[in-house]
Amino acid sequence: MAIRELKVCLLGDTGVGKSSIVCRFVQDHFDHNISPTIGASFLTKTVPCGNELHKFLIWDTAGQERFHSLAPMYYRGSAAAVIVYDITKLDSFQTLKKWVKELKEHGPEDIIVAIAGNKNDLSDIREVPMKEAKEFAESIAAIFIETSARNAVNVEELFQKISRQIPPLDPQDVESNESFKLTRQPATVHRRCC
Amino acid sequence: MSLVQMKDKWIKVGQDLVKTDKAFLEYLSDVNVTVLQHLLNHNAVEGKRQMQMTQLLQLSEKFQALWDYTEVKCKQLQTLTGQGNVQSSRDVYIIEQMESIQQLYTEYFSSFTNFVVVGGFDYIGKKTSTYWKENKVNLWRFINAQKCESSVSLNLYRILHERLREQISHYTRILTLLTEDDRQIVGDEGLDGSLRGFMDLKSYISQVLDEATLTKDLWKSLGQKLTDILCTPERRLQEDSKNAPISLSAGRFGHDRILLCNDALIHLQGSDVRYYDLSTLWIEPIDMDISESKSLKVITPEDQLIFHTLEPHNRVMWYWKLNQAVRQCLAKKRDFPLWGKGNKGQRPANPPNCRFTTYTFKNEGRLKNAIYEGDWKQGKPHGKGTLKWEDERNYTGDFINGLEHGFGVYLVSQAEGYNCYKCHWIEGKKQRYGMCEYSTNTIYRGYFKGDLRHGFGILESNRGESSLIRYVGHWENDRKHGYGIMETADSGDRYIGMWKDDQRDGRGIMVTQSGLCYEGNFQGGKLIGKGVLLSEDNSLYEGEFTEDLQLRGKGKMTFPDGITIEGTFSSTFGNGLQANGVMNTSNNTEMSYAATHLQLGQDFLVLGQWPGVFTPFIEYLRSDCTEKMEEAFLGFHTESSRSLRKVGSEGLGGDSQSDEHHSCSRREAVTNAEFLKELRLQQSKDQLQQYLEKSLQSLRHPLGKLLQTQTLVFQAAYSGPGANKHLLEMAQKEVKYHAEKIQEIIMDYVPQLFNKSSEPVESSETEMDFCSLVLPVILPEFYPDLSMLYMLYHAEDNACYRQGILHLNLLSDTKLMEFLDVQRHLWPLKDLHLTSNQRYSLVHDQCFLSAIECVQKISTTADPQEKLDNLFHTVDEIERTVNRILCREYKLPLDDLLPLLIYVISRARIQHLGSELHFIRDMMTPQMQGGMVDFLLTAFESCYEHMQKEEIRQGRFTNFT
Ligand SMILES: Nc1nc2c(ncn2[C@@H]2O[C@H](COP(=O)(O)OP(=O)(O)OP(=O)(O)O)[C@@H](O)[C@H]2O)c(=O)[nH]1
Ligand SMILES: [Mg+2]
């Protein structure tokens, strides 16, 4: 079976739950053979998709405003970007719109954009109506889903949706990809999943 | 026989000998006075027939020598005899010194027969006949009256040799008597030996006399004209087709005449004289069993002669005589005692097929009038030799089958001086590796094909020349062709790109010393058409060039401040810009960034720049990999001459050019034939890498030589004052190309180590690619030049980063952490050691020391993997420190990690962090993209980027200081 490595970066305001979503996604799948990570920000998880394996290389970014200008360095070369907002914070939805705009302008050309409205367990104090967000996502042909990292709602689904949007490889490409899959990872660094 | 009898016996021999010697000496003295001296007096008179007189003088000399010797020996013996001291054969000189006597007589008879052959007696007889008529007595008293001849010359001939032969007979007689008388003396080796010696001498003398007479008669019969051409004192006739019919034209015997002499084979036909030196004559072996055959094949350097005989036995006889004559001619010594019997009577062998001799070519063709001195085989120069042409060209070296083949030095005379080639040859043509020092003081080192420069080669002026030019690149049919680099020292220009017919042609880059950088299509040596021009201040022109390297044509100019002009330009750099067009002042900084970092030569890489470097190596591997082949394919060993210099002329500061002259001394033989065998034995990646490390570093190992050339071509383009930041991309790709090529070469020999696994492997330790295998081994060679390019490329951002560091380091540890927004609970306050009056806020350089140390190590190695490992360890160390502070495991999210990294980096004060990170990224396999390595590098890069921010660079953190 062919393994495909897919870089996914997480963007969004600070505190919206990016790291929580990654943690939920990676941790829930309990795997002792998980590859090493850097801090809590680089994690990987492999999921099957059709007759391929998708290895998500997840780049969690810093949400702080002062590092915002560094974001392009992180999202370059991504196959997909997950932009997260907090349904209880209208501001975070406004920031999301800015991210979308930036990606359109400076991001990789065929990047898959997924919008995740997090903390949907707190829908009673919701500030962003689901309909509005959904319509916005449709207008930019993005994936949309509301999630709860706390209750493990829709986190898997979010990544499944991304998987499904990845175009399958040409048969020749599969072959060459295999024979050239020459990665090198430092044997000296041993980390466990967070 | 009693002892007393014995003694008497020896005394008697002594007395006998003294007596005959005395009579002999009397005769010699008499002949000398009355005859020889008289003949010699005629010497002064005549000038024309010098030859006879010269021979007469020599004859007289030998006569004198013989006389003197006999006189001395006779006196000594007389004394001994008188004292009764002759006791054994040792005291009798004709026994003890037989060989000296033999020598003296042989020499005398050589001179004597020489004199006979040149018709000396006839000549001198005629000259002196009037005198002898009047003084007949003087002649006759030496000769038995009955036998007396009427001819003066014949009498002289007899007087000057018969008595000497007689003397030998006397010696023989005395010795024979001694053996017959006494059985005890029989078996005395000395006596037997000397008796045999005198017998041999006797037969020898009669043989040379016969030969001389025959030869003299031949010259007489041939007539004056031919004799003048053919007669020399030493030449003797050995066989004549008159006696044993042989001819070059079948069935027409008597039409031509063949004379075999001791030094030459002479063919006469009408007035035509052909002359074949025996030393360069090869007689094709004949099969004695096929007795019907009547022809004989003789090979000369320029001819093949087929001789025909009437009878098979004649053929065999000629075959035998020819071989014997050739053999003696080559040995420069005639057989003794009898011709054709070899030395000491063993059966003589035929002359060797391989010999050393000299020959002058006569036939029309490339060798006309050339002289060859050296080894021969079967009519052809073969082995080592020197060939000198009439026009002063000459070649010294290996020959095979008549042609230059192997290694040789070839000099061609020029108007001033010589062109000196030291190269390998195949079938008469320069081929494979060689060098040429031209009379113009330039030198070529590289490959040849069919006499012409072809493949990879370097042409440069010798050091000390004012206009130094250096071309490193490909050649075809003696011209620069293909990819190559030309540097001109006086203008400082460097051209990197394609050549055709000795001219810049095709894609090319021109870098000038003033920092201008052109890229475009060259045609007939000029940049014409679409191209790019970058100036040192990062102005960029993209457009047409209507004149070579001039800013003239339609195009777009982008200035460093982002202002652009689009239009028609008509100026050169430096002379003010003249343009007709539209100016756009909406300053677009992105554009100027692009110009600053623009990378040239991107489409060159597709061409596989250096086939000429690798092809010979691959050919070498396919050959039998002998040491000789190694120099032919990979160039001359230079290491040995280097070490020779160390030993020989240390401190003399000799011209290092001459050090690179090939060294023929192949002292410590490299096990290069073993090198492939050894390579095949490598079992694991680690072993292979160790093997590579060892061999690539050795200048005498084939792989080491290859790497030397690779480094050389790399430096030609990217080193020195011409190093240009716009070539960084090209340079780093070229390094990878070199690594890839080496890997490609090795791979065939250890395929088992490169087995491509069909399963996707998660743990990647067994996998190999050139980036992890070869690259780290060869990188150190390229690293200094390459890292210089990275530094040039990052000059601007590095300056900003350094400013940032400067300001951040004004802050104390806690202030800096506070400024960077490091969460307070992560501060390693435990690590701060305060002295009595200190406050936390003043402590400097005491936090995260282990991480700082780690990150500093990246600049201590050229290996990108090691650098990367240091980055990983840095993050590890930060996390370890944090975990210690928190007393629990805590995975740092990026929001926490970035500020801490910036803290560590600013304290580490690395000089060229941007270059280092860029280098690591470039040397990373593309397959790592998106992975952890990429993430880590991105984290460091983003810190580097952050530290260049205006607010940090300007130190806008007043509240913190
Ligand atoms: N109720 C609720 N809380 C959540 C959920 N996801 C995250 N949180 C909380 O939101 C806070 C911030 O979550 P993080 O995952 O650190 O947010 P982040 O986007 O990574 O923030 P930055 O790293 O600062 O950019 C934490 O206190 C989480 O416990 C969720 O689904 N439901
Ligand atoms: Mg986070």
PDB file of N, CA and C in Angstrom, chain B residues 276-338:
ATOM      1  N   TYR B 276      71.054  -2.603 -47.184  1.00  0.00           N
ATOM      2  CA  TYR B 276      70.226  -2.878 -46.006  1.00  0.00           C
ATOM      3  C   TYR B 276      71.104  -3.191 -44.809  1.00  0.00           C
ATOM      4  N   ASP B 277      70.984  -2.376 -43.812  1.00  0.00           N
ATOM      5  CA  ASP B 277      71.774  -2.560 -42.589  1.00  0.00           C
ATOM      6  C   ASP B 277      71.373  -3.878 -41.909  1.00  0.00           C
ATOM      7  N   LEU B 278      72.345  -4.661 -41.556  1.00  0.00           N
ATOM      8  CA  LEU B 278      72.012  -5.962 -40.975  1.00  0.00           C
ATOM      9  C   LEU B 278      71.300  -5.847 -39.630  1.00  0.00           C
ATOM     10  N   SER B 279      71.613  -4.768 -38.883  1.00  0.00           N
ATOM     11  CA  SER B 279      71.001  -4.678 -37.555  1.00  0.00           C
ATOM     12  C   SER B 279      69.487  -4.497 -37.641  1.00  0.00           C
ATOM     13  N   THR B 280      68.995  -4.029 -38.772  1.00  0.00           N
ATOM     14  CA  THR B 280      67.544  -3.906 -38.930  1.00  0.00           C
ATOM     15  C   THR B 280      67.044  -4.851 -40.012  1.00  0.00           C
ATOM     16  N   LEU B 281      67.532  -6.063 -39.954  1.00  0.00           N
ATOM     17  CA  LEU B 281      67.082  -7.086 -40.883  1.00  0.00           C
ATOM     18  C   LEU B 281      66.513  -8.253 -40.082  1.00  0.00           C
ATOM     19  N   TRP B 282      65.332  -8.642 -40.460  1.00  0.00           N
ATOM     20  CA  TRP B 282      64.709  -9.797 -39.795  1.00  0.00           C
ATOM     21  C   TRP B 282      64.450 -10.858 -40.852  1.00  0.00           C
ATOM     22  N   ILE B 283      64.982 -12.045 -40.620  1.00  0.00           N
ATOM     23  CA  ILE B 283      64.802 -13.101 -41.613  1.00  0.00           C
ATOM     24  C   ILE B 283      63.670 -13.979 -41.136  1.00  0.00           C
ATOM     25  N   GLU B 284      62.650 -14.029 -41.942  1.00  0.00           N
ATOM     26  CA  GLU B 284      61.485 -14.819 -41.554  1.00  0.00           C
ATOM     27  C   GLU B 284      61.894 -16.285 -41.412  1.00  0.00           C
ATOM     28  N   PRO B 285      61.548 -16.873 -40.282  1.00  0.00           N
ATOM     29  CA  PRO B 285      61.958 -18.266 -40.061  1.00  0.00           C
ATOM     30  C   PRO B 285      61.440 -19.175 -41.183  1.00  0.00           C
ATOM     31  N   ILE B 286      62.222 -20.155 -41.504  1.00  0.00           N
ATOM     32  CA  ILE B 286      61.764 -21.087 -42.531  1.00  0.00           C
ATOM     33  C   ILE B 286      61.562 -22.464 -41.913  1.00  0.00           C
ATOM     34  N   ASP B 287      60.686 -23.168 -42.559  1.00  0.00           N
ATOM     35  CA  ASP B 287      60.421 -24.524 -42.105  1.00  0.00           C
ATOM     36  C   ASP B 287      61.352 -25.458 -42.874  1.00  0.00           C
ATOM     37  N   MET B 288      62.319 -25.997 -42.162  1.00  0.00           N
ATOM     38  CA  MET B 288      63.357 -26.791 -42.820  1.00  0.00           C
ATOM     39  C   MET B 288      62.768 -28.035 -43.493  1.00  0.00           C
ATOM     40  N   ASP B 289      61.613 -28.468 -43.024  1.00  0.00           N
ATOM     41  CA  ASP B 289      61.048 -29.705 -43.560  1.00  0.00           C
ATOM     42  C   ASP B 289      60.485 -29.523 -44.973  1.00  0.00           C
ATOM     43  N   ILE B 290      59.995 -28.322 -45.204  1.00  0.00           N
ATOM     44  CA  ILE B 290      59.443 -28.098 -46.546  1.00  0.00           C
ATOM     45  C   ILE B 290      60.615 -27.770 -47.467  1.00  0.00           C
ATOM     46  N   SER B 291      61.202 -28.802 -47.997  1.00  0.00           N
ATOM     47  CA  SER B 291      62.464 -28.596 -48.690  1.00  0.00           C
ATOM     48  C   SER B 291      62.269 -28.092 -50.111  1.00  0.00           C
ATOM     49  N   GLU B 292      61.035 -28.153 -50.611  1.00  0.00           N
ATOM     50  CA  GLU B 292      60.846 -27.709 -52.005  1.00  0.00           C
ATOM     51  C   GLU B 292      60.904 -26.190 -52.099  1.00  0.00           C
ATOM     52  N   SER B 293      60.573 -25.526 -50.969  1.00  0.00           N
ATOM     53  CA  SER B 293      60.484 -24.072 -51.047  1.00  0.00           C
ATOM     54  C   SER B 293      61.843 -23.477 -51.388  1.00  0.00           C
ATOM     55  N   LYS B 294      61.814 -22.474 -52.256  1.00  0.00           N
ATOM     56  CA  LYS B 294      63.076 -21.902 -52.684  1.00  0.00           C
ATOM     57  C   LYS B 294      63.169 -20.414 -52.356  1.00  0.00           C
ATOM     58  N   SER B 295      62.168 -19.892 -51.660  1.00  0.00           N
ATOM     59  CA  SER B 295      62.223 -18.448 -51.411  1.00  0.00           C
ATOM     60  C   SER B 295      62.440 -18.141 -49.928  1.00  0.00           C
ATOM     61  N   LEU B 296      62.870 -16.940 -49.722  1.00  0.00           N
ATOM     62  CA  LEU B 296      63.291 -16.519 -48.395  1.00  0.00           C
ATOM     63  C   LEU B 296      62.742 -15.114 -48.176  1.00  0.00           C
ATOM     64  N   LYS B 297      62.120 -14.899 -47.014  1.00  0.00           N
ATOM     65  CA  LYS B 297      61.544 -13.569 -46.781  1.00  0.00           C
ATOM     66  C   LYS B 297      62.386 -12.818 -45.765  1.00  0.00           C
ATOM     67  N   VAL B 298      62.746 -11.608 -46.125  1.00  0.00           N
ATOM     68  CA  VAL B 298      63.554 -10.777 -45.238  1.00  0.00           C
ATOM     69  C   VAL B 298      62.804  -9.478 -44.995  1.00  0.00           C
ATOM     70  N   ILE B 299      62.679  -9.117 -43.712  1.00  0.00           N
ATOM     71  CA  ILE B 299      61.927  -7.908 -43.362  1.00  0.00           C
ATOM     72  C   ILE B 299      62.891  -6.799 -42.976  1.00  0.00           C
ATOM     73  N   THR B 300      62.685  -5.643 -43.537  1.00  0.00           N
ATOM     74  CA  THR B 300      63.454  -4.461 -43.137  1.00  0.00           C
ATOM     75  C   THR B 300      62.427  -3.443 -42.627  1.00  0.00           C
ATOM     76  N   PRO B 301      62.865  -2.380 -41.977  1.00  0.00           N
ATOM     77  CA  PRO B 301      61.889  -1.428 -41.434  1.00  0.00           C
ATOM     78  C   PRO B 301      60.940  -0.872 -42.495  1.00  0.00           C
ATOM     79  N   GLU B 302      61.364  -0.824 -43.728  1.00  0.00           N
ATOM     80  CA  GLU B 302      60.503  -0.204 -44.718  1.00  0.00           C
ATOM     81  C   GLU B 302      60.150  -1.112 -45.878  1.00  0.00           C
ATOM     82  N   ASP B 303      60.711  -2.317 -45.893  1.00  0.00           N
ATOM     83  CA  ASP B 303      60.494  -3.203 -47.026  1.00  0.00           C
ATOM     84  C   ASP B 303      60.306  -4.631 -46.568  1.00  0.00           C
ATOM     85  N   GLN B 304      59.805  -5.413 -47.516  1.00  0.00           N
ATOM     86  CA  GLN B 304      59.841  -6.856 -47.340  1.00  0.00           C
ATOM     87  C   GLN B 304      60.475  -7.404 -48.596  1.00  0.00           C
ATOM     88  N   LEU B 305      61.553  -8.132 -48.414  1.00  0.00           N
ATOM     89  CA  LEU B 305      62.260  -8.632 -49.584  1.00  0.00           C
ATOM     90  C   LEU B 305      62.009 -10.123 -49.696  1.00  0.00           C
ATOM     91  N   ILE B 306      61.625 -10.553 -50.879  1.00  0.00           N
ATOM     92  CA  ILE B 306      61.475 -11.987 -51.115  1.00  0.00           C
ATOM     93  C   ILE B 306      62.625 -12.426 -52.016  1.00  0.00           C
ATOM     94  N   PHE B 307      63.465 -13.261 -51.475  1.00  0.00           N
ATOM     95  CA  PHE B 307      64.599 -13.754 -52.259  1.00  0.00           C
ATOM     96  C   PHE B 307      64.250 -15.115 -52.845  1.00  0.00           C
ATOM     97  N   HIS B 308      64.748 -15.335 -54.045  1.00  0.00           N
ATOM     98  CA  HIS B 308      64.489 -16.619 -54.697  1.00  0.00           C
ATOM     99  C   HIS B 308      65.819 -17.318 -54.936  1.00  0.00           C
ATOM    100  N   THR B 309      65.818 -18.612 -54.725  1.00  0.00           N
ATOM    101  CA  THR B 309      67.020 -19.384 -54.998  1.00  0.00           C
ATOM    102  C   THR B 309      66.677 -20.465 -56.015  1.00  0.00           C
ATOM    103  N   LEU B 310      67.696 -21.015 -56.597  1.00  0.00           N
ATOM    104  CA  LEU B 310      67.460 -22.069 -57.579  1.00  0.00           C
ATOM    105  C   LEU B 310      67.252 -23.412 -56.892  1.00  0.00           C
ATOM    106  N   GLU B 311      68.006 -23.590 -55.831  1.00  0.00           N
ATOM    107  CA  GLU B 311      67.975 -24.884 -55.166  1.00  0.00           C
ATOM    108  C   GLU B 311      67.591 -24.700 -53.697  1.00  0.00           C
ATOM    109  N   PRO B 312      66.832 -25.619 -53.162  1.00  0.00           N
ATOM    110  CA  PRO B 312      66.460 -25.522 -51.742  1.00  0.00           C
ATOM    111  C   PRO B 312      67.687 -25.434 -50.823  1.00  0.00           C
ATOM    112  N   HIS B 313      68.762 -26.132 -51.197  1.00  0.00           N
ATOM    113  CA  HIS B 313      69.913 -26.099 -50.277  1.00  0.00           C
ATOM    114  C   HIS B 313      70.555 -24.709 -50.267  1.00  0.00           C
ATOM    115  N   ASN B 314      70.463 -24.018 -51.389  1.00  0.00           N
ATOM    116  CA  ASN B 314      70.929 -22.630 -51.410  1.00  0.00           C
ATOM    117  C   ASN B 314      70.117 -21.758 -50.462  1.00  0.00           C
ATOM    118  N   ARG B 315      68.840 -22.024 -50.477  1.00  0.00           N
ATOM    119  CA  ARG B 315      67.962 -21.255 -49.613  1.00  0.00           C
ATOM    120  C   ARG B 315      68.366 -21.461 -48.148  1.00  0.00           C
ATOM    121  N   VAL B 316      68.580 -22.702 -47.793  1.00  0.00           N
ATOM    122  CA  VAL B 316      68.953 -22.999 -46.409  1.00  0.00           C
ATOM    123  C   VAL B 316      70.297 -22.353 -46.074  1.00  0.00           C
ATOM    124  N   MET B 317      71.191 -22.406 -47.021  1.00  0.00           N
ATOM    125  CA  MET B 317      72.518 -21.827 -46.787  1.00  0.00           C
ATOM    126  C   MET B 317      72.410 -20.310 -46.588  1.00  0.00           C
ATOM    127  N   TRP B 318      71.685 -19.667 -47.474  1.00  0.00           N
ATOM    128  CA  TRP B 318      71.524 -18.217 -47.329  1.00  0.00           C
ATOM    129  C   TRP B 318      70.807 -17.891 -46.016  1.00  0.00           C
ATOM    130  N   TYR B 319      69.815 -18.644 -45.709  1.00  0.00           N
ATOM    131  CA  TYR B 319      69.071 -18.410 -44.473  1.00  0.00           C
ATOM    132  C   TYR B 319      70.030 -18.459 -43.281  1.00  0.00           C
ATOM    133  N   TRP B 320      70.860 -19.463 -43.311  1.00  0.00           N
ATOM    134  CA  TRP B 320      71.800 -19.647 -42.207  1.00  0.00           C
ATOM    135  C   TRP B 320      72.813 -18.499 -42.182  1.00  0.00           C
ATOM    136  N   LYS B 321      73.374 -18.172 -43.336  1.00  0.00           N
ATOM    137  CA  LYS B 321      74.398 -17.134 -43.396  1.00  0.00           C
ATOM    138  C   LYS B 321      73.835 -15.764 -42.992  1.00  0.00           C
ATOM    139  N   LEU B 322      72.650 -15.493 -43.487  1.00  0.00           N
ATOM    140  CA  LEU B 322      72.016 -14.207 -43.138  1.00  0.00           C
ATOM    141  C   LEU B 322      71.853 -14.099 -41.621  1.00  0.00           C
ATOM    142  N   ASN B 323      71.300 -15.132 -41.051  1.00  0.00           N
ATOM    143  CA  ASN B 323      71.079 -15.101 -39.608  1.00  0.00           C
ATOM    144  C   ASN B 323      72.375 -14.947 -38.829  1.00  0.00           C
ATOM    145  N   GLN B 324      73.403 -15.674 -39.270  1.00  0.00           N
ATOM    146  CA  GLN B 324      74.678 -15.578 -38.560  1.00  0.00           C
ATOM    147  C   GLN B 324      75.286 -14.183 -38.686  1.00  0.00           C
ATOM    148  N   ALA B 325      75.160 -13.644 -39.883  1.00  0.00           N
ATOM    149  CA  ALA B 325      75.721 -12.313 -40.105  1.00  0.00           C
ATOM    150  C   ALA B 325      74.984 -11.280 -39.260  1.00  0.00           C
ATOM    151  N   VAL B 326      73.653 -11.393 -39.233  1.00  0.00           N
ATOM    152  CA  VAL B 326      72.859 -10.443 -38.455  1.00  0.00           C
ATOM    153  C   VAL B 326      73.216 -10.574 -36.973  1.00  0.00           C
ATOM    154  N   ARG B 327      73.306 -11.793 -36.526  1.00  0.00           N
ATOM    155  CA  ARG B 327      73.601 -12.011 -35.114  1.00  0.00           C
ATOM    156  C   ARG B 327      74.930 -11.364 -34.716  1.00  0.00           C
ATOM    157  N   GLN B 328      75.975 -11.595 -35.549  1.00  0.00           N
ATOM    158  CA  GLN B 328      77.286 -11.033 -35.213  1.00  0.00           C
ATOM    159  C   GLN B 328      77.285  -9.521 -35.323  1.00  0.00           C
ATOM    160  N   CYS B 329      76.522  -9.031 -36.289  1.00  0.00           N
ATOM    161  CA  CYS B 329      76.444  -7.577 -36.458  1.00  0.00           C
ATOM    162  C   CYS B 329      75.801  -6.951 -35.222  1.00  0.00           C
ATOM    163  N   LEU B 330      74.729  -7.589 -34.712  1.00  0.00           N
ATOM    164  CA  LEU B 330      74.060  -7.046 -33.535  1.00  0.00           C
ATOM    165  C   LEU B 330      74.959  -7.140 -32.303  1.00  0.00           C
ATOM    166  N   ALA B 331      75.701  -8.248 -32.231  1.00  0.00           N
ATOM    167  CA  ALA B 331      76.564  -8.438 -31.063  1.00  0.00           C
ATOM    168  C   ALA B 331      77.805  -7.547 -31.164  1.00  0.00           C
ATOM    169  N   LYS B 332      78.009  -6.938 -32.323  1.00  0.00           N
ATOM    170  CA  LYS B 332      79.173  -6.102 -32.594  1.00  0.00           C
ATOM    171  C   LYS B 332      80.466  -6.854 -32.288  1.00  0.00           C
ATOM    172  N   LYS B 333      80.447  -8.149 -32.595  1.00  0.00           N
ATOM    173  CA  LYS B 333      81.599  -8.966 -32.277  1.00  0.00           C
ATOM    174  C   LYS B 333      81.551 -10.169 -33.202  1.00  0.00           C
ATOM    175  N   ARG B 334      82.674 -10.438 -33.867  1.00  0.00           N
ATOM    176  CA  ARG B 334      82.604 -11.584 -34.774  1.00  0.00           C
ATOM    177  C   ARG B 334      82.958 -12.869 -34.032  1.00  0.00           C
ATOM    178  N   ASP B 335      82.490 -13.941 -34.623  1.00  0.00           N
ATOM    179  CA  ASP B 335      82.713 -15.227 -33.977  1.00  0.00           C
ATOM    180  C   ASP B 335      84.198 -15.551 -33.955  1.00  0.00           C
ATOM    181  N   PHE B 336      84.588 -16.197 -32.934  1.00  0.00           N
ATOM    182  CA  PHE B 336      85.964 -16.618 -32.805  1.00  0.00           C
ATOM    183  C   PHE B 336      85.965 -18.062 -32.303  1.00  0.00           C
ATOM    184  N   PRO B 337      86.700 -18.958 -32.825  1.00  0.00           N
ATOM    185  CA  PRO B 337      87.674 -18.776 -33.893  1.00  0.00           C
ATOM    186  C   PRO B 337      87.041 -18.762 -35.286  1.00  0.00           C
ATOM    187  N   LEU B 338      85.903 -19.444 -35.440  1.00  0.00           N
ATOM    188  CA  LEU B 338      85.417 -19.560 -36.808  1.00  0.00           C
ATOM    189  C   LEU B 338      84.052 -18.935 -36.975  1.00  0.00           C
TER     190      LEU B 338
END
